[in-house]
PDB file of C-alpha atoms in Angstrom:
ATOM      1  CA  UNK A1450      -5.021 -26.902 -22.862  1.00 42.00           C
ATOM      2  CA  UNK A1451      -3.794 -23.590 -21.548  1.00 50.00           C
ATOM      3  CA  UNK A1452      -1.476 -23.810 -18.281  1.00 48.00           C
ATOM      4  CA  UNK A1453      -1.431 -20.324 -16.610  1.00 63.00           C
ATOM      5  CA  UNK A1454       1.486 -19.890 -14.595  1.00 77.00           C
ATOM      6  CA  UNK A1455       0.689 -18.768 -10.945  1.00 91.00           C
ATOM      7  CA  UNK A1456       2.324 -14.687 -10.907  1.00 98.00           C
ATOM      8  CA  UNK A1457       5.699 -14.993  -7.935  1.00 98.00           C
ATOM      9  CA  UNK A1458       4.877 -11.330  -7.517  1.00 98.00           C
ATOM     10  CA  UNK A1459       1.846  -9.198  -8.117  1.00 98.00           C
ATOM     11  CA  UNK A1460       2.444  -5.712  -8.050  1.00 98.00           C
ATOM     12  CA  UNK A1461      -0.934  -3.399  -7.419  1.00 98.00           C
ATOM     13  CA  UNK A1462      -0.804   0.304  -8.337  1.00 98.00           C
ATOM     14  CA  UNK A1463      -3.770   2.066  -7.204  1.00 97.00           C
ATOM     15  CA  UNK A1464      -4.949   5.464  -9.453  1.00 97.00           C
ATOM     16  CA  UNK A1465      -6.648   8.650  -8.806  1.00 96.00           C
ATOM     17  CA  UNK A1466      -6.940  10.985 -11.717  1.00 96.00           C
ATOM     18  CA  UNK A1467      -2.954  10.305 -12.912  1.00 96.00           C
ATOM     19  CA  UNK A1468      -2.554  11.777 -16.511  1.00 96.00           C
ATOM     20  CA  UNK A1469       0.510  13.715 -15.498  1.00 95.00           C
ATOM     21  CA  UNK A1470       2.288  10.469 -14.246  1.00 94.00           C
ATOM     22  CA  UNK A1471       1.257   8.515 -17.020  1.00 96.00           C
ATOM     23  CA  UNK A1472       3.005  11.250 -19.505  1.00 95.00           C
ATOM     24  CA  UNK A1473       6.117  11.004 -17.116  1.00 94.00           C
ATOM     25  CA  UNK A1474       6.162   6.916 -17.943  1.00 95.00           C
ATOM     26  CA  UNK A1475       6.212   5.735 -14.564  1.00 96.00           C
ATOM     27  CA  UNK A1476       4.601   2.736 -15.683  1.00 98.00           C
ATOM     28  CA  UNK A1477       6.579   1.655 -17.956  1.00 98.00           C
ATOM     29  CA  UNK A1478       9.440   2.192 -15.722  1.00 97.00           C
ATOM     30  CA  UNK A1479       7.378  -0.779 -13.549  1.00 98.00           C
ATOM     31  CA  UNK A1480       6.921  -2.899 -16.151  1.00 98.00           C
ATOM     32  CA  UNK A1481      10.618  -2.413 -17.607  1.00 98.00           C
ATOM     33  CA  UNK A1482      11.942  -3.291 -14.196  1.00 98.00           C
ATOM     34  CA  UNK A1483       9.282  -6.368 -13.715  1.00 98.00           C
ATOM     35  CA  UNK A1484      10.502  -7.904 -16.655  1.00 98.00           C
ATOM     36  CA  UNK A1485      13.653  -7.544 -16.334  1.00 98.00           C
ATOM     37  CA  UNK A1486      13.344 -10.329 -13.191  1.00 98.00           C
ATOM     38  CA  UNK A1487      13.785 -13.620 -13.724  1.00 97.00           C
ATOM     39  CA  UNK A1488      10.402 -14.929 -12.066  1.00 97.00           C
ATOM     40  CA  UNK A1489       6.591 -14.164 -13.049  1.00 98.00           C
ATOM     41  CA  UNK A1490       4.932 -11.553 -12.490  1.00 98.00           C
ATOM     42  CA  UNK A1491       1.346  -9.617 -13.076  1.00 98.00           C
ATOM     43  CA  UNK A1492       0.504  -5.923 -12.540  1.00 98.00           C
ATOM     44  CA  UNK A1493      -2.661  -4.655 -11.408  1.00 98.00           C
ATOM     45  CA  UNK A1494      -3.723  -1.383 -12.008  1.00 98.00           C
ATOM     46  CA  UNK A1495      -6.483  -0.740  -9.491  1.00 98.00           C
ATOM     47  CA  UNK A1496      -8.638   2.932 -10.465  1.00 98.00           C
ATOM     48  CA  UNK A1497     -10.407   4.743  -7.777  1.00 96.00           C
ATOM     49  CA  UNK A1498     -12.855   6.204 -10.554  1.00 96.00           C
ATOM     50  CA  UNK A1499     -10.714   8.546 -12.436  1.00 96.00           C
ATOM     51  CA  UNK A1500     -12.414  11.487 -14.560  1.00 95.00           C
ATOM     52  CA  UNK A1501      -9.498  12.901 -16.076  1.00 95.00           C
ATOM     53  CA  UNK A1502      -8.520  10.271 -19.171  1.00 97.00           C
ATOM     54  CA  UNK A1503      -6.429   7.755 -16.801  1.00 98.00           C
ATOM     55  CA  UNK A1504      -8.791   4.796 -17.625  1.00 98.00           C
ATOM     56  CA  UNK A1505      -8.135   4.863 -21.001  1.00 98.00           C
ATOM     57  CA  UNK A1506      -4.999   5.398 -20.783  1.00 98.00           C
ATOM     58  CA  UNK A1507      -4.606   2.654 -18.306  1.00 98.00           C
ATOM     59  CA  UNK A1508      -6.564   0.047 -20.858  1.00 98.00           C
ATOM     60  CA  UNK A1509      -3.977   1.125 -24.057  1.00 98.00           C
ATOM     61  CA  UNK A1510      -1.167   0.375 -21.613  1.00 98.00           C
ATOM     62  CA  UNK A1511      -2.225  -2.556 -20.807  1.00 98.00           C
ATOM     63  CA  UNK A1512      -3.369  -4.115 -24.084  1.00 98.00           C
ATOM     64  CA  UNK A1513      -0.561  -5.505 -25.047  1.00 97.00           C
ATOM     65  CA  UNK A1514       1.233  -6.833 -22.180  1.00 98.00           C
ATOM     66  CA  UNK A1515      -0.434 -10.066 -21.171  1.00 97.00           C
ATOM     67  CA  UNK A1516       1.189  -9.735 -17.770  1.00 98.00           C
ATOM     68  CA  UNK A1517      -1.178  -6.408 -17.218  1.00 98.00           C
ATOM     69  CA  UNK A1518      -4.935  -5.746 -16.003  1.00 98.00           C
ATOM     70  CA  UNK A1519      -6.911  -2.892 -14.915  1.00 98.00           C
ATOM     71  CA  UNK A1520      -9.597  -2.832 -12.698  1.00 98.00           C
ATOM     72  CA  UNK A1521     -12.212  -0.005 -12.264  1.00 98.00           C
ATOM     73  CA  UNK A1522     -13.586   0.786  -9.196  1.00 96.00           C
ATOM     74  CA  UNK A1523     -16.097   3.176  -7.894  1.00 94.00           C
ATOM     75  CA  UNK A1524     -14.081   6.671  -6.362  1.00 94.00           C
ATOM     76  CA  UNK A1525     -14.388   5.229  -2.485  1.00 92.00           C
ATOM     77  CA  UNK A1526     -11.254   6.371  -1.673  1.00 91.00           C
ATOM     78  CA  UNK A1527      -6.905   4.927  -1.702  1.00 93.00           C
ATOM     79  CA  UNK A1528      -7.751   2.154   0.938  1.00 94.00           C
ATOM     80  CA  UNK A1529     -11.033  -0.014  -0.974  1.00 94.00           C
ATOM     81  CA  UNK A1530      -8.841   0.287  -4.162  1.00 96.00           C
ATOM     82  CA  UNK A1531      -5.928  -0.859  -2.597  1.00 97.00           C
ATOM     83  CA  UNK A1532      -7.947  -4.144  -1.204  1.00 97.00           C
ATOM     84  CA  UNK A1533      -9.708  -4.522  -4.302  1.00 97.00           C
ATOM     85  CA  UNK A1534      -6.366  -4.760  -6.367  1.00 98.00           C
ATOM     86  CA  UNK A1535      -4.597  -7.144  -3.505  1.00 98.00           C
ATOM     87  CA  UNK A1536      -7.375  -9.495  -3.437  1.00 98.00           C
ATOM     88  CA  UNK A1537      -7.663  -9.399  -7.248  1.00 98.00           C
ATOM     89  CA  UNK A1538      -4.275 -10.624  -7.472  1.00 98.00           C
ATOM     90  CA  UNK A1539      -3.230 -14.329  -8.069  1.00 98.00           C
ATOM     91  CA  UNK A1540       0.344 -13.899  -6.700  1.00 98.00           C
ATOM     92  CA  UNK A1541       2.605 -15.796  -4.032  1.00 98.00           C
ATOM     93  CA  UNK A1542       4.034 -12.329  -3.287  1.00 98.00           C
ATOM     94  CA  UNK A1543       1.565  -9.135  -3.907  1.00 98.00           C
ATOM     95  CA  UNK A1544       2.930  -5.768  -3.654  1.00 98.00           C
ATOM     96  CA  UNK A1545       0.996  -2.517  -3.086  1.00 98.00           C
ATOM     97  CA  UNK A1546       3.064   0.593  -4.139  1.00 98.00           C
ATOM     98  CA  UNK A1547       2.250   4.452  -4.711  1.00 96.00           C
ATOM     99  CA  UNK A1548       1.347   5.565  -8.725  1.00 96.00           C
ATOM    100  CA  UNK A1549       4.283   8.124  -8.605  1.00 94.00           C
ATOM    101  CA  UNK A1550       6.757   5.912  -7.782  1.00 95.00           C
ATOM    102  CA  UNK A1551       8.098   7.906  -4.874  1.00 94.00           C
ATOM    103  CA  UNK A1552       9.810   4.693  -3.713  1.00 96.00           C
ATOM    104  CA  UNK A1553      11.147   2.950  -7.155  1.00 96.00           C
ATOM    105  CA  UNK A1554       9.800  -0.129  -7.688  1.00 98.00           C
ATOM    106  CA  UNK A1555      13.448  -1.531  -8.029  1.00 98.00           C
ATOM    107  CA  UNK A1556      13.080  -1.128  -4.590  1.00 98.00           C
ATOM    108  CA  UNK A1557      11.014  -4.671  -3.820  1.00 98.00           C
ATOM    109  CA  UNK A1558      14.443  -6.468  -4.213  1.00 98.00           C
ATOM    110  CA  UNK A1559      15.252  -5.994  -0.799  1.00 97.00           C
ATOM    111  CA  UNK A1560      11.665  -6.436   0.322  1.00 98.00           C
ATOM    112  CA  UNK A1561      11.439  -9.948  -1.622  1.00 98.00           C
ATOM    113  CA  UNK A1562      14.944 -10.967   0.064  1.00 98.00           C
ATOM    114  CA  UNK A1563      13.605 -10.126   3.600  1.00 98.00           C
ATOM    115  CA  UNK A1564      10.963 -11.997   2.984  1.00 98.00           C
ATOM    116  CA  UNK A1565      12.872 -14.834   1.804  1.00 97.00           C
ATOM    117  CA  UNK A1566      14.156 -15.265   5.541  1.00 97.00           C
ATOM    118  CA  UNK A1567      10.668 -16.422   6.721  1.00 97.00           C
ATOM    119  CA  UNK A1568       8.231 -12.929   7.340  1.00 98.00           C
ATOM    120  CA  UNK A1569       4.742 -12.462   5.935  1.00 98.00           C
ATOM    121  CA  UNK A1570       4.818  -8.930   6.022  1.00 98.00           C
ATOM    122  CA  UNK A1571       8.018  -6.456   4.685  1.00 98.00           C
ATOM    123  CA  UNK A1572       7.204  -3.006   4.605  1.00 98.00           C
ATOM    124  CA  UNK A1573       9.028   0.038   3.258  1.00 97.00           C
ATOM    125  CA  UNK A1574      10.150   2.700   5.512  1.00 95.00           C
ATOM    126  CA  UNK A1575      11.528   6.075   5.416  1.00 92.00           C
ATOM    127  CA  UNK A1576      12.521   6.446   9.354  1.00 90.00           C
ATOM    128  CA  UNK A1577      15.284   3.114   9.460  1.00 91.00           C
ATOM    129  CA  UNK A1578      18.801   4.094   9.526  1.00 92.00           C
ATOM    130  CA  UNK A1579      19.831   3.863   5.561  1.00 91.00           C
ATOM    131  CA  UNK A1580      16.583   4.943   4.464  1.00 91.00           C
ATOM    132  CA  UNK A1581      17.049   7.835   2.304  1.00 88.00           C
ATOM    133  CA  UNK A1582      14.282  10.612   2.143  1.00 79.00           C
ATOM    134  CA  UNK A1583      14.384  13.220  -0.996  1.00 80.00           C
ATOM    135  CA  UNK A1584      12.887  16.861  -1.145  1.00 69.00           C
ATOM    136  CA  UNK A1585      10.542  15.951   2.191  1.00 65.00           C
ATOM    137  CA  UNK A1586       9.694  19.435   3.831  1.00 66.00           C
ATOM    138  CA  UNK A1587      11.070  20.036   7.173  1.00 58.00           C
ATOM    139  CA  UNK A1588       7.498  20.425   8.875  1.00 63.00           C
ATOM    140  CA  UNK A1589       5.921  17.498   6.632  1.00 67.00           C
ATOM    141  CA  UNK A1590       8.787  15.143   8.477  1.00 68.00           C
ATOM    142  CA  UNK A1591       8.040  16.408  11.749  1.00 70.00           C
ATOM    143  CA  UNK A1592       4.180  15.760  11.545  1.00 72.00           C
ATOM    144  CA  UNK A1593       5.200  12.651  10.009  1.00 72.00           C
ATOM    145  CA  UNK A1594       7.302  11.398  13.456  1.00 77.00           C
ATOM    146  CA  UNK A1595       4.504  12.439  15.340  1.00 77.00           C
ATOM    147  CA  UNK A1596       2.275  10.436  14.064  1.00 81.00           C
ATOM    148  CA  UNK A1597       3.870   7.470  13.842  1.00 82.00           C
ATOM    149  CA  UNK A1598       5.021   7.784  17.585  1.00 86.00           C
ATOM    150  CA  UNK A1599       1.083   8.040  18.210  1.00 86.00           C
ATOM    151  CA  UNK A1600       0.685   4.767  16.520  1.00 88.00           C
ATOM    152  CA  UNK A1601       3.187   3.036  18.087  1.00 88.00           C
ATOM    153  CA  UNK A1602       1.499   3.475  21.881  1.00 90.00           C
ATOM    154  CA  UNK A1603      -2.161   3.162  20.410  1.00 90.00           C
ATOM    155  CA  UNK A1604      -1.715   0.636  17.762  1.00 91.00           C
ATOM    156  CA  UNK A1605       1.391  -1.084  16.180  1.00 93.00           C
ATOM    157  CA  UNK A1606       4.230  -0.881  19.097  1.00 93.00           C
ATOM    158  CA  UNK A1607       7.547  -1.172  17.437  1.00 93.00           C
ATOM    159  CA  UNK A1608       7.116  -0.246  13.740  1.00 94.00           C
ATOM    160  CA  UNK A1609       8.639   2.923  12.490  1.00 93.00           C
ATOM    161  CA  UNK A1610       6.856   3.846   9.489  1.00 93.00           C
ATOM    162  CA  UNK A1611       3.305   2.459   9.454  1.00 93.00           C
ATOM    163  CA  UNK A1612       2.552   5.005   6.193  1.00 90.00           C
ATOM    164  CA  UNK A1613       5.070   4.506   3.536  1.00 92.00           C
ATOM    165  CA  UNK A1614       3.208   3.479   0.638  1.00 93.00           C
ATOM    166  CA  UNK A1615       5.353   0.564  -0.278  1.00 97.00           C
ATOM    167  CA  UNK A1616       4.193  -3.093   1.687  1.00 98.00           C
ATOM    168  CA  UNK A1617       4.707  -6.655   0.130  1.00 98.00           C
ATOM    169  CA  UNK A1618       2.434  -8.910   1.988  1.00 98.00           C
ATOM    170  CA  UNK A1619       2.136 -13.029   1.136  1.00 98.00           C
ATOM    171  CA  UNK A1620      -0.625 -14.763   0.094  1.00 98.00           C
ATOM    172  CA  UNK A1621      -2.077 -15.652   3.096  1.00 97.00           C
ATOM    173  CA  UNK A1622      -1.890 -12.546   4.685  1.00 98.00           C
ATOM    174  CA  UNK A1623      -3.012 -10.686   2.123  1.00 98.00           C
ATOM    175  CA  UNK A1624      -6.466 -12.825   2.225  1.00 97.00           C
ATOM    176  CA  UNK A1625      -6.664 -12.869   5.419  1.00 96.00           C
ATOM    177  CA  UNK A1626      -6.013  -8.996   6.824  1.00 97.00           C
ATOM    178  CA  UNK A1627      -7.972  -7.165   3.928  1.00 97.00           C
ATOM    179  CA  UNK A1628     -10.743  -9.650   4.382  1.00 96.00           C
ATOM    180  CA  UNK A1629     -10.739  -8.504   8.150  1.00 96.00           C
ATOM    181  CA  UNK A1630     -11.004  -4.430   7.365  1.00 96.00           C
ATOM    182  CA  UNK A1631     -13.308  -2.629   9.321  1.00 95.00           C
ATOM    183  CA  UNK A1632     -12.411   0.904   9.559  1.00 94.00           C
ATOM    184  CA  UNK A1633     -11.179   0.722   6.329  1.00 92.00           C
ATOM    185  CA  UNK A1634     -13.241  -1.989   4.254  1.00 87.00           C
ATOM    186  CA  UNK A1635     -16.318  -0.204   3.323  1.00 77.00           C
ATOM    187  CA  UNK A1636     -16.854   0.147  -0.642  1.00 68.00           C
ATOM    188  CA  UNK A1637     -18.749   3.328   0.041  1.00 75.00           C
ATOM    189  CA  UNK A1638     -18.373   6.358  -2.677  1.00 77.00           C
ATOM    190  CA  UNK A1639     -16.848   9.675  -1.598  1.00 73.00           C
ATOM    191  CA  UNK A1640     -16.506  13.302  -2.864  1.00 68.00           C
ATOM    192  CA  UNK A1641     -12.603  13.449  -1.970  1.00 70.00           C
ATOM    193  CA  UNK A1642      -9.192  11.750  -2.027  1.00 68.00           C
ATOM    194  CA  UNK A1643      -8.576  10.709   1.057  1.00 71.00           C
ATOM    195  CA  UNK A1644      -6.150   8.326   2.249  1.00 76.00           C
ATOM    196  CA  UNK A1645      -6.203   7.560   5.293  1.00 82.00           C
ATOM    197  CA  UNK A1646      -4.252   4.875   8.017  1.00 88.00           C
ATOM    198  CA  UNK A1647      -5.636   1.426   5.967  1.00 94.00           C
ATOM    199  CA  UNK A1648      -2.207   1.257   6.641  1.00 95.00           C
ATOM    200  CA  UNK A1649      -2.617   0.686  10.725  1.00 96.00           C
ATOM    201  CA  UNK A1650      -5.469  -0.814  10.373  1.00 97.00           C
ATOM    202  CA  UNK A1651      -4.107  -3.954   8.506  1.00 97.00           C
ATOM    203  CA  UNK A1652      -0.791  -4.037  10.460  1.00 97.00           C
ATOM    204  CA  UNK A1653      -2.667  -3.676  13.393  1.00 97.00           C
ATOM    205  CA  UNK A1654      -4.288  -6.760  12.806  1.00 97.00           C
ATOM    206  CA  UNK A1655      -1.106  -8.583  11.797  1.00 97.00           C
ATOM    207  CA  UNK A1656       0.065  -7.636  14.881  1.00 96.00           C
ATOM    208  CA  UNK A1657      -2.608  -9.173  16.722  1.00 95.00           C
ATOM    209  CA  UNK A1658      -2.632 -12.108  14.858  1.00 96.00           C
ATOM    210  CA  UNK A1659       1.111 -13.001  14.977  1.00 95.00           C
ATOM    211  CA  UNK A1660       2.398 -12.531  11.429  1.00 97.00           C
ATOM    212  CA  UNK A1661       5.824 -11.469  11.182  1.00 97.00           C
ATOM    213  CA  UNK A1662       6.444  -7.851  10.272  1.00 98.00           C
ATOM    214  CA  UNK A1663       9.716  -6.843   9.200  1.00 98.00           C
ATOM    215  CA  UNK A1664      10.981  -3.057   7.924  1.00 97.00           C
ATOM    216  CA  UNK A1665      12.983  -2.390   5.251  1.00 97.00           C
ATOM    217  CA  UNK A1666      14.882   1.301   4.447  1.00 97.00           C
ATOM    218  CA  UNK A1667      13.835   2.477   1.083  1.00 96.00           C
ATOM    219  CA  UNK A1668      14.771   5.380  -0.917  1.00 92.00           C
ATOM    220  CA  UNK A1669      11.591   7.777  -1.299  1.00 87.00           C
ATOM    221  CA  UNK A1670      11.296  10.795  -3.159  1.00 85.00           C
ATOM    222  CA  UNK A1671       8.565  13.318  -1.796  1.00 71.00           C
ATOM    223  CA  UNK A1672       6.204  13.942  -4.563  1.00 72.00           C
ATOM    224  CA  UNK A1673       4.070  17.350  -4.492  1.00 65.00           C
ATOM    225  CA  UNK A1674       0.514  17.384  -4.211  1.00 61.00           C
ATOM    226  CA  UNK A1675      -2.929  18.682  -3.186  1.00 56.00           C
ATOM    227  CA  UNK A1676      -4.569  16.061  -2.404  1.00 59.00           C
ATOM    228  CA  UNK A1677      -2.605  15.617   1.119  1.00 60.00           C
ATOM    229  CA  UNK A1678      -4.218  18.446   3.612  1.00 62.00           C
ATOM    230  CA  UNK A1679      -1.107  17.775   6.719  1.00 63.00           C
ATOM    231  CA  UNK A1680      -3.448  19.171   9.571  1.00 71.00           C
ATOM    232  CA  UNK A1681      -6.138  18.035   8.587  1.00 76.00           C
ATOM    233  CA  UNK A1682      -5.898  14.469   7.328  1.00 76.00           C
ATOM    234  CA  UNK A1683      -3.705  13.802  10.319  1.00 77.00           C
ATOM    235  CA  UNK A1684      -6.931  14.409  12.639  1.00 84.00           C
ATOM    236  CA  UNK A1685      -9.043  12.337  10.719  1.00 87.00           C
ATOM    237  CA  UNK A1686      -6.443   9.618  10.399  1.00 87.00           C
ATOM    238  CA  UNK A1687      -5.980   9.948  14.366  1.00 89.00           C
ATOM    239  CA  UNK A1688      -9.692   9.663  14.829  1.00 93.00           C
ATOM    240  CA  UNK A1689      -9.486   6.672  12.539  1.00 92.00           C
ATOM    241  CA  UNK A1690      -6.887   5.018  14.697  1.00 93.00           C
ATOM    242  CA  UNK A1691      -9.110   5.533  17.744  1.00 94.00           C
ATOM    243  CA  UNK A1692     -11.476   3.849  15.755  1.00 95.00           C
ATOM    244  CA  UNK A1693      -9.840   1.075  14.886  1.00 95.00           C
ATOM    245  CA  UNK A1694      -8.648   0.294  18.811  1.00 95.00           C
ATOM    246  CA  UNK A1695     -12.334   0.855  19.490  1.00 96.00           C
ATOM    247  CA  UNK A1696     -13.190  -1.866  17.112  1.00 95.00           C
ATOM    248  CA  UNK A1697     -10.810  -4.031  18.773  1.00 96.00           C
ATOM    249  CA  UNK A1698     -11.475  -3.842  22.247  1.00 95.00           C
ATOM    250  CA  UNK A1699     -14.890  -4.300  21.508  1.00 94.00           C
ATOM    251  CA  UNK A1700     -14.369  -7.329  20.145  1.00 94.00           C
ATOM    252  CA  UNK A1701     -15.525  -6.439  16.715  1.00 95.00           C
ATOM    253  CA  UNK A1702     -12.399  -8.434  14.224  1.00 94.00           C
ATOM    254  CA  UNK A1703     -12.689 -12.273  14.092  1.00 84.00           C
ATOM    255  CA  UNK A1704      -9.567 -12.692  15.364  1.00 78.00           C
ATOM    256  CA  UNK A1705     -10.086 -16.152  16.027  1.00 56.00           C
ATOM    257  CA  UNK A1706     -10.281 -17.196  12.658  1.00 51.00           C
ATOM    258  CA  UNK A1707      -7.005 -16.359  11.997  1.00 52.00           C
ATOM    259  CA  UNK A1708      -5.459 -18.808   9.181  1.00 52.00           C
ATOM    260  CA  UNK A1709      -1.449 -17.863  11.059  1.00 57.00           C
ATOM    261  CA  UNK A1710      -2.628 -19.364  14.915  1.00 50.00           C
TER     262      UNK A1710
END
């Protein structure tokens, strides 16, 4: 009889098209520092339906590390392969972080010892005093602040960084709050790489349904790329907010079957 250990820590890495991270080894950076830790692990390698090679290069990473599984998904989008990965995973403790490792993984140390003091939730950010931002242009900040001070009076009062793409949620919540997506749980394909505020959408709903959020400062290193469009993603991300509250007041998330009341 085979006993499986249950994973402490799952850590989900969602991918879009990532050949030139994979030659820079940021996964095996991840799975250096993962084993390195004295408590089990998995990582889950979540594809939002690559065409450039980073499937199969995802697969021969993975086969031979036990601790290691990909999952391919239809190209929908960051926010359906993000939930696919999270509920995938079998761990106490599941992480969602960004393939480029703008925030180093070594990073979920301090997330795992906030959490330790009693929170579901422990989220990254770049805006707490200690957090250290790298190479961020001036302008990209600025939108940045802008938008998060939007989504405090609309959304998520009293969190500083809804965006940063490094959150450790528990067990519980993460069945719960990606169960209860909306906005952002449709499996539907798309042409481009959008993002979005899946972000707000699940703390938003922690929010509502009590769990305790905490923030963290990280270290995060801004990472060039053309998949971002500033102006324009921030619109669409605003109208997705809007959306979300919309969804709310009309009475649209079953609140009520919250596992936390």
């Amino acid at each position: 009889m085979i006993v499986t250990m249950k994973p402490f820590v799952s850590v989900v890495i969602p991918s879009f098209n990532e050949m030139n991270n994979i030659k820079k080894r940021v996964l095996d950076d991840v799975y250096l520092f993962m084993s390195s830790q004295s408590y089990a692990f998995e990582i889950i390698l979540s594809d939002d339906g690559s065409t450039d090679g980073t499937v199969d290069a995802l697969i021969a990473f993975a086969s031979d590390k036990k601790e290691v599984r990909v999952l391919e998904n239809a190209h929908a989008g960051k926010a359906p392969t993000v939930k696919s990965g999270m509920l995938e995973a079998k761990g106490e403790w599941r992480l969602y972080t960004d393939f480029d490792q703008s925030t180093p993984i070594s990073e979920l140390t301090n997330l795992l010892e906030t959490a330790n003091k009693g929170h579901d939730i422990v989220i990254g950010s770049r805006e707490m005093v200690g957090a250290k931002r790298e190479k961020e242009p001036w302008y990209r900040r600025l939108m940045g602040r802008g938008f998060n001070i939007l989504v405090q009076i609309i959304a998520v009062p009293g969190i500083l960084d809804t965006q940063c793409g490094f959150k450790l949620f528990s067990d519980t919540a993460t069945d719960q709050l990606f169960n209860q997506l909306i906005v952002y749980g449709s499996q539907k394909e798309r042409a481009d790489a959008y993002t979005g505020a899946f972000d707000v959408e699940l703390l938003f709903l922690a929010y509502k349904q009590g769990y305790s959020i905490r923030e963290v400062p990280i270290q995060w290193n801004h990472a060039e790329t053309n998949r971002v469009s500033p102006i324009k993603d921030s619109i669409r991300m605003l109208w997705d907010i809007i959306k979300i509250k919309a969804q709310y007041v009309f009475g649209n998330y079953s609140l009520e079957q919250s596992l936390k009341a």
